[in-house]
Coordinates of C-alpha atoms in Angstrom, one line a residue:
X175 CA 94.7 30.5 -194.4
X176 CA 96.3 33.5 -196.1
X177 CA 93.8 36.0 -195.8
X178 CA 94.0 39.5 -195.5
X179 CA 93.0 41.4 -194.0
X180 CA 90.6 43.4 -196.7
X181 CA 89.3 39.7 -197.7
X182 CA 88.1 39.1 -194.0
X183 CA 86.4 42.6 -193.9
X184 CA 84.5 41.2 -197.4
X185 CA 83.7 37.7 -195.5
X186 CA 82.1 39.5 -192.9
X187 CA 80.0 42.1 -194.9
X188 CA 79.4 38.6 -196.7
X189 CA 78.2 36.7 -193.6
X190 CA 77.2 40.2 -191.4
X191 CA 73.7 37.9 -191.1
X192 CA 75.1 34.4 -189.6
X193 CA 78.0 36.9 -187.9
X194 CA 75.0 39.8 -186.2
X195 CA 73.3 36.1 -184.9
X196 CA 76.0 33.8 -183.5
X197 CA 76.7 37.0 -181.6
X198 CA 73.4 37.7 -181.2
X199 CA 73.3 35.0 -179.0
X200 CA 76.1 35.1 -177.4
X201 CA 75.8 37.8 -175.8
X202 CA 71.9 36.6 -174.8
X203 CA 73.5 34.2 -173.5
X204 CA 76.4 35.8 -171.4
X205 CA 73.3 37.7 -169.9
X206 CA 71.5 35.1 -168.7
X207 CA 74.2 34.0 -167.7
X208 CA 74.6 37.4 -165.7
X209 CA 71.3 37.7 -164.6
X210 CA 71.0 34.0 -163.1
X211 CA 74.0 34.5 -160.7
X212 CA 72.7 35.7 -157.5
X213 CA 74.1 40.1 -156.6
X214 CA 76.8 39.8 -154.2
X215 CA 77.0 42.9 -151.2
X216 CA 80.3 43.7 -150.0
X217 CA 80.6 44.9 -147.1
X218 CA 84.2 46.1 -145.0
X219 CA 85.4 46.8 -141.8
X220 CA 88.3 48.4 -140.6
X221 CA 91.0 47.4 -137.4
X222 CA 92.9 51.0 -136.7
X223 CA 96.4 48.9 -135.1
X224 CA 97.6 52.3 -132.7
X225 CA 101.1 52.2 -131.9
X226 CA 102.2 51.8 -128.5
X227 CA 102.1 53.9 -125.9
X228 CA 104.4 53.4 -124.2
X229 CA 107.7 51.4 -125.7
X230 CA 107.8 47.7 -124.7
X231 CA 111.7 46.8 -123.8
X232 CA 111.4 43.1 -124.2
X233 CA 110.4 43.4 -128.1
X234 CA 113.7 43.8 -129.4
X235 CA 112.5 42.0 -132.3
X236 CA 110.5 45.1 -133.6
X237 CA 108.9 45.8 -136.2
X238 CA 109.4 41.9 -137.7
X239 CA 106.9 40.5 -134.3
X240 CA 104.8 42.7 -134.8
X241 CA 104.4 41.6 -138.7
X242 CA 104.9 38.0 -137.7
X243 CA 101.9 38.3 -134.9
X244 CA 100.1 40.1 -137.3
X245 CA 99.7 37.3 -139.7
X246 CA 99.8 34.6 -137.2
X247 CA 95.8 36.3 -136.1
X248 CA 94.8 36.4 -139.6
X249 CA 96.0 33.2 -140.2
X250 CA 94.3 31.8 -136.9
X251 CA 90.9 34.0 -137.9
X252 CA 90.3 31.6 -141.2
X253 CA 91.1 28.8 -139.3
X254 CA 88.7 26.0 -139.8
X255 CA 88.0 25.9 -136.8
X256 CA 86.3 29.4 -136.3
X257 CA 85.3 29.6 -139.5
X258 CA 83.1 25.9 -138.9
X259 CA 81.2 28.0 -135.8
X260 CA 80.5 31.5 -138.0
X261 CA 78.6 28.8 -139.7
X262 CA 77.0 27.2 -137.8
X263 CA 75.6 30.4 -135.8
X264 CA 74.4 32.7 -139.1
X265 CA 73.5 29.3 -140.2
X266 CA 75.5 29.1 -143.5
X267 CA 74.6 27.4 -147.1
X268 CA 71.2 26.2 -145.2
X269 CA 70.2 26.5 -148.7
X270 CA 72.6 23.7 -149.9
X271 CA 71.9 20.3 -150.2
X272 CA 74.8 18.0 -150.3
X273 CA 77.5 20.1 -149.8
X274 CA 80.7 19.5 -147.6
X275 CA 81.4 21.3 -144.7
X276 CA 84.9 21.3 -146.3
X277 CA 82.7 23.1 -149.2
X278 CA 81.5 25.1 -147.2
X279 CA 84.6 26.3 -145.3
X280 CA 86.4 26.7 -148.1
X281 CA 83.2 28.9 -149.8
X282 CA 84.2 31.3 -147.3
X283 CA 87.8 31.8 -147.3
X284 CA 86.8 32.4 -151.2
X285 CA 84.5 35.2 -149.1
X286 CA 86.6 36.8 -146.7
X287 CA 89.7 37.9 -146.8
X288 CA 91.1 39.7 -144.3
X289 CA 94.0 42.7 -145.5
X290 CA 97.2 44.5 -144.3
X291 CA 96.8 48.2 -145.1
X292 CA 99.9 50.2 -145.2
X293 CA 100.7 54.0 -145.9
X294 CA 102.2 54.4 -149.6
X295 CA 104.4 56.4 -149.5
X296 CA 106.5 53.5 -147.1
X297 CA 105.7 51.3 -149.4
X298 CA 109.7 51.6 -150.0
X299 CA 111.0 50.3 -146.5
X300 CA 111.2 46.6 -145.4
X301 CA 110.4 46.7 -142.0
X302 CA 106.7 48.7 -142.4
X303 CA 104.2 48.2 -139.9
X304 CA 100.4 48.2 -141.3
X305 CA 98.6 51.3 -139.6
X306 CA 95.0 49.0 -139.9
X307 CA 93.8 45.6 -141.2
X308 CA 90.5 46.2 -143.4
X309 CA 87.8 42.7 -143.3
X310 CA 86.3 42.1 -146.3
X311 CA 83.3 39.6 -146.7
X312 CA 81.1 38.9 -150.3
X313 CA 77.7 37.5 -149.6
X314 CA 74.7 36.8 -151.8
X315 CA 73.0 38.6 -149.0
X316 CA 74.0 41.9 -147.5
X317 CA 72.7 41.6 -144.0
X318 CA 75.0 38.4 -144.2
X319 CA 77.8 40.0 -145.7
X320 CA 78.0 42.9 -143.2
X321 CA 77.5 40.4 -140.0
X322 CA 80.3 37.6 -140.8
X323 CA 83.1 41.0 -141.8
X324 CA 82.1 42.1 -138.0
X325 CA 82.3 38.7 -136.4
X326 CA 85.6 37.9 -138.3
X327 CA 86.6 41.7 -136.7
X328 CA 85.6 40.9 -133.3
X329 CA 87.6 37.5 -133.6
X330 CA 90.8 39.8 -135.1
X331 CA 90.2 41.9 -131.8
X332 CA 89.6 38.9 -129.1
X333 CA 92.4 36.8 -131.5
X334 CA 94.8 39.8 -131.5
X335 CA 94.2 39.9 -126.9
X336 CA 94.8 36.0 -126.2
X337 CA 97.9 35.8 -128.6
X338 CA 99.5 39.2 -127.2
X339 CA 98.5 37.7 -122.9
X340 CA 99.5 34.0 -124.2
X341 CA 103.3 35.3 -125.9
X342 CA 103.4 37.3 -122.4
X343 CA 103.2 34.6 -120.5
X344 CA 105.1 32.5 -122.2
X345 CA 107.9 35.3 -122.7
X346 CA 107.8 35.4 -118.5
X347 CA 107.4 30.7 -118.0
X348 CA 110.3 30.5 -120.2
X349 CA 113.2 33.6 -118.4
X350 CA 111.3 32.2 -114.6
X351 CA 112.6 28.5 -115.6
X352 CA 115.9 29.0 -117.1
X353 CA 116.8 31.4 -114.5
X354 CA 116.0 28.4 -112.2
X355 CA 117.5 26.2 -114.3
X356 CA 120.5 28.2 -114.7
X357 CA 120.7 28.6 -111.0
X358 CA 120.2 25.8 -110.0
X359 CA 123.0 25.0 -112.2
X360 CA 125.1 27.5 -110.3
X361 CA 124.6 26.6 -106.4
X362 CA 125.7 23.1 -108.0
X363 CA 128.6 24.4 -108.9
X364 CA 130.3 25.9 -106.5
X365 CA 129.5 23.7 -104.2
X366 CA 131.9 21.6 -106.4
X367 CA 134.2 23.8 -106.6
X368 CA 134.6 24.4 -103.1
X369 CA 134.1 20.4 -102.4
X370 CA 137.5 20.5 -104.9
X371 CA 138.9 23.3 -103.2
X372 CA 138.8 21.7 -99.6
X373 CA 139.8 18.7 -101.1
X374 CA 142.8 19.9 -102.8
X375 CA 143.1 22.4 -100.6
X376 CA 147.2 21.1 -100.0
X377 CA 148.0 21.8 -103.8
X378 CA 146.3 25.6 -104.5
X379 CA 147.8 28.2 -106.1
X380 CA 147.2 30.0 -103.4
X381 CA 149.5 27.9 -100.9
X382 CA 151.9 26.5 -102.9
X383 CA 154.7 29.4 -102.0
X384 CA 154.0 27.9 -98.6
X385 CA 154.1 24.5 -99.4
X386 CA 157.3 24.7 -100.9
X387 CA 158.7 25.8 -97.6
X388 CA 157.6 23.1 -95.5
X389 CA 158.8 21.2 -97.4
X390 CA 162.7 22.9 -97.3
X391 CA 161.9 23.8 -93.7
X392 CA 161.1 19.3 -93.7
X393 CA 164.5 18.8 -95.5
X394 CA 165.8 21.1 -93.9
X395 CA 165.1 19.1 -90.3
X396 CA 165.5 15.4 -92.1
X397 CA 169.2 16.9 -92.2
X398 CA 169.8 18.3 -88.7
X399 CA 168.1 14.2 -87.8
X400 CA 171.0 12.2 -90.4
X401 CA 173.7 13.9 -88.9
X402 CA 172.6 13.4 -85.0
X403 CA 172.3 10.6 -86.0
X404 CA 175.5 10.7 -87.1
X405 CA 177.3 11.6 -84.5
X406 CA 175.6 9.2 -81.8
X407 CA 176.2 5.8 -83.6
X408 CA 179.9 7.3 -84.1
X409 CA 180.4 7.3 -80.6
X410 CA 181.4 4.7 -77.8
X411 CA 179.5 1.8 -78.7
X412 CA 176.8 0.9 -75.8
X413 CA 174.2 -1.3 -74.7
X414 CA 171.2 -1.8 -77.6
X415 CA 169.2 0.0 -73.8
X416 CA 171.2 2.4 -73.6
X417 CA 170.2 5.9 -73.3
X418 CA 171.8 6.2 -76.9
X419 CA 170.4 3.6 -78.8
X420 CA 166.7 4.8 -77.0
X421 CA 168.1 8.5 -78.4
X422 CA 168.8 6.9 -81.9
X423 CA 165.2 5.2 -82.8
X424 CA 163.4 8.4 -81.5
X425 CA 165.6 10.4 -84.1
X426 CA 164.8 7.6 -86.7
X427 CA 161.0 8.0 -86.1
X428 CA 161.2 10.7 -86.0
X429 CA 162.5 10.8 -89.6
X430 CA 160.8 8.0 -90.8
X431 CA 157.4 11.4 -90.2
X432 CA 159.1 14.0 -91.8
X433 CA 160.0 11.9 -94.7
X434 CA 156.0 11.0 -95.0
X435 CA 155.8 14.5 -94.5
X436 CA 157.7 15.1 -97.5
X437 CA 157.0 12.9 -100.2
X438 CA 152.8 14.3 -98.6
X439 CA 154.2 17.9 -99.2
X440 CA 156.2 16.9 -102.8
X441 CA 152.8 14.8 -104.0
X442 CA 151.0 18.3 -103.1
X443 CA 153.4 20.6 -105.4
X444 CA 153.2 18.1 -108.2
X445 CA 149.9 18.3 -108.1
X446 CA 149.1 22.1 -108.6
X447 CA 149.6 22.2 -111.8
X448 CA 147.0 19.6 -112.2
X449 CA 144.0 21.0 -109.3
X450 CA 144.6 24.9 -110.9
X451 CA 144.2 23.5 -114.5
X452 CA 141.1 21.3 -113.3
X453 CA 140.1 24.5 -110.7
X454 CA 140.3 27.7 -113.9
X455 CA 137.8 24.7 -115.9
X456 CA 135.2 25.1 -112.9
X457 CA 136.0 28.9 -113.4
X458 CA 134.9 28.8 -116.3
X459 CA 132.0 27.0 -116.8
X460 CA 130.6 29.4 -113.4
X461 CA 131.7 32.9 -114.8
X462 CA 129.6 31.5 -117.9
X463 CA 126.3 30.3 -115.7
X464 CA 127.3 33.2 -114.6
X465 CA 126.7 35.0 -117.4
X466 CA 124.3 33.1 -119.2
X467 CA 122.3 34.1 -115.9
X468 CA 122.5 37.6 -116.3
X469 CA 121.2 37.8 -119.8
X470 CA 118.2 35.5 -118.2
X471 CA 117.8 38.4 -116.2
X472 CA 117.6 41.1 -117.7
X473 CA 115.1 39.0 -120.3
X474 CA 112.8 38.1 -117.2
X475 CA 112.9 41.7 -116.1
X476 CA 111.8 42.9 -120.2
X477 CA 109.4 40.3 -120.6
X478 CA 107.6 41.2 -116.6
X479 CA 107.6 44.8 -118.8
X480 CA 105.4 43.4 -121.7
X481 CA 103.5 41.4 -119.2
X482 CA 102.8 45.1 -117.3
X483 CA 102.2 46.5 -120.8
X484 CA 99.6 43.6 -121.1
X485 CA 97.9 44.0 -117.9
X486 CA 97.8 48.3 -118.0
X487 CA 96.4 48.0 -122.4
X488 CA 99.7 50.0 -122.9
X489 CA 100.6 47.6 -125.4
X490 CA 99.8 47.9 -129.1
X491 CA 95.7 48.0 -129.8
X492 CA 93.9 46.9 -132.4
X493 CA 90.6 50.1 -131.7
X494 CA 87.2 49.0 -134.7
X495 CA 87.7 52.4 -136.1
X496 CA 84.6 51.3 -139.2
X497 CA 82.5 49.0 -138.2
X498 CA 81.2 46.7 -141.0
X499 CA 77.6 48.6 -142.8
X500 CA 75.0 46.5 -144.5
X501 CA 75.0 47.8 -148.7
X502 CA 72.6 49.5 -150.2
X503 CA 74.2 48.2 -153.6
X504 CA 75.4 45.1 -155.2
X505 CA 78.7 44.5 -156.9
X506 CA 78.5 45.6 -160.8
X507 CA 81.4 45.1 -162.4
X508 CA 82.4 41.9 -162.4
X509 CA 78.8 41.3 -163.5
X510 CA 80.7 44.1 -166.3
X511 CA 83.4 42.2 -166.8
X512 CA 81.8 39.3 -167.5
X513 CA 78.7 40.2 -170.1
X514 CA 81.4 42.4 -171.7
X515 CA 83.8 38.8 -172.1
X516 CA 80.9 37.0 -173.2
X517 CA 80.0 39.5 -176.1
X518 CA 84.5 38.8 -176.8
X519 CA 83.7 35.6 -176.8
X520 CA 81.0 35.3 -179.1
X521 CA 82.3 37.8 -181.4
X522 CA 85.8 35.4 -182.0
X523 CA 83.5 32.5 -182.2
X524 CA 81.2 34.2 -184.9
X525 CA 83.8 35.4 -186.7
X526 CA 85.6 31.5 -186.4
X527 CA 82.9 30.3 -188.0
X528 CA 82.1 32.2 -190.9
X529 CA 85.3 31.7 -191.1
X530 CA 85.1 28.1 -191.9
X531 CA 82.0 28.3 -193.5
X532 CA 83.2 31.0 -196.2
X533 CA 86.7 28.5 -196.6
X534 CA 84.5 25.1 -198.0
X535 CA 81.9 27.1 -199.4
X536 CA 82.4 26.4 -203.1
X537 CA 81.5 29.7 -204.0
X538 CA 84.8 31.2 -205.4
X539 CA 84.5 35.7 -205.0
X540 CA 88.1 36.5 -205.9
X541 CA 90.9 35.7 -208.6
X542 CA 93.4 35.1 -205.1
X543 CA 90.7 32.5 -203.5
X544 CA 90.8 30.7 -207.5
X545 CA 94.9 31.0 -207.2
X546 CA 94.7 29.2 -203.2
X547 CA 91.5 26.8 -204.2
X548 CA 92.8 25.5 -207.9
X549 CA 96.1 26.6 -208.0
X550 CA 94.1 28.5 -211.1
X551 CA 95.9 32.1 -212.7
X552 CA 92.2 33.1 -214.1
X553 CA 93.2 35.3 -217.3
X554 CA 90.4 37.9 -217.1
X555 CA 88.0 38.5 -213.9
X556 CA 84.8 39.5 -214.6
X557 CA 83.3 40.9 -212.4
X558 CA 79.3 41.1 -210.6
X559 CA 77.1 43.8 -212.8
X560 CA 74.5 44.1 -210.0
X561 CA 71.9 46.4 -210.9
X562 CA 70.5 49.0 -209.1
X563 CA 67.2 47.1 -207.9
X564 CA 69.6 43.9 -207.6
X565 CA 71.5 46.1 -204.5
X566 CA 68.4 47.9 -202.9
X567 CA 67.0 44.9 -202.6
X568 CA 69.9 43.2 -201.6
X569 CA 71.0 45.8 -198.9
X570 CA 67.2 44.8 -197.9
X571 CA 66.5 41.9 -197.0
X572 CA 69.8 42.1 -194.7
X573 CA 68.8 45.3 -193.5
X574 CA 65.3 43.6 -192.5
X575 CA 68.1 41.0 -190.9
X576 CA 70.0 42.7 -188.6
X577 CA 66.8 44.8 -187.6
X578 CA 64.8 41.7 -186.2
X579 CA 67.7 39.6 -184.7
X580 CA 68.2 43.4 -183.3
X581 CA 64.2 43.8 -181.5
X582 CA 64.9 39.5 -181.1
X583 CA 67.3 40.1 -179.1
X584 CA 66.3 43.5 -177.3
X585 CA 63.1 41.8 -175.8
X586 CA 65.3 38.8 -174.9
X587 CA 67.4 40.8 -173.2
X588 CA 65.1 42.9 -171.5
X589 CA 63.4 40.2 -170.9
X590 CA 66.5 38.2 -169.7
X591 CA 66.2 41.1 -167.3
X592 CA 62.8 41.4 -165.9
X593 CA 62.7 38.7 -164.7
X594 CA 66.2 37.5 -163.2
X595 CA 66.5 40.7 -161.6
X596 CA 63.2 39.9 -159.6
X597 CA 64.2 36.1 -159.4
X598 CA 66.9 37.8 -157.6
X599 CA 66.1 41.3 -156.0

């Protein structure tokens, strides 16, 4: 529809009564809807987060851990079981027939929220920690709004204390278990190293030089025995029972013993690199376990410090800065916004409707309309000549209709406000 702004204004002028009636009806409908909705009251409580008087070195993750803790606390407070306990305690939604527990929990989550408050001038910092928590509850009963907000505050405090106590106990238990496990591993590995050293004492790096010297001595003794045997055998021939024969046999037996010792020493020396490599590997494992044990001991000391801080209440504190009070007045912003939205929608619907009615009308008011509807170009356009009396009569009728519509609108608006206002009082 290719109509100019002036034409639209002319259409609204011709259909002013219809447009006003539609806007008035739409506004009355929006007013009735707004007044029919129950009054909502908002109550809030503020929980201040005080920094620890003694810094806990165990919380090395710093503000990130604090933010994660707050998120966990908020999730626990808004958990299903916790909200169900509040619904049962205050008998919420008792007048809602057929509403399931899941729907009740959903509505309570919509009505309650926990907002973190931080210093606005420090928003540029990524590690900024909140300084307070604002618990806000919107409800149709002012006393229930305050009671629910205070109950959520108590839950936040309880969940905070429980979470921090659990975290301290979990950390301490973890380090205790790890310290015991790594300590047992060190003892077992030390015993294994000691057994390995005992079993391979001849091939240890410290004894290698002594073994080589002993091997050289044994080889020298073998050579001496061989020389003595050769000397005895090169002498005069004697009987098998002679003294020389017995002496040769004894020397040969000694040679066999020294030869066996030399073989054993050679094997021990040849195994020395393998023994040294294995021993170095075991020593590295022992050093690694020792380093782990020292780190775990340091962590355990920090966990003990955190546990003592929790026990002595020297850590971060959550204190109620402002309790939730019973609100004296209902929220008006949402009602005003809904009423204004209803008026805008009514005006848009009325404008669209009169434009449609104008387009379906057979009356042609201007030359442009004649061209658009018939395709004929008018040669001349004769204006409607209206006498002063006729014009006054037409304006009078329109004014009377507008006054009647305004009167009906005002009476209806007063009745709606009175009726629904007394019903929600």
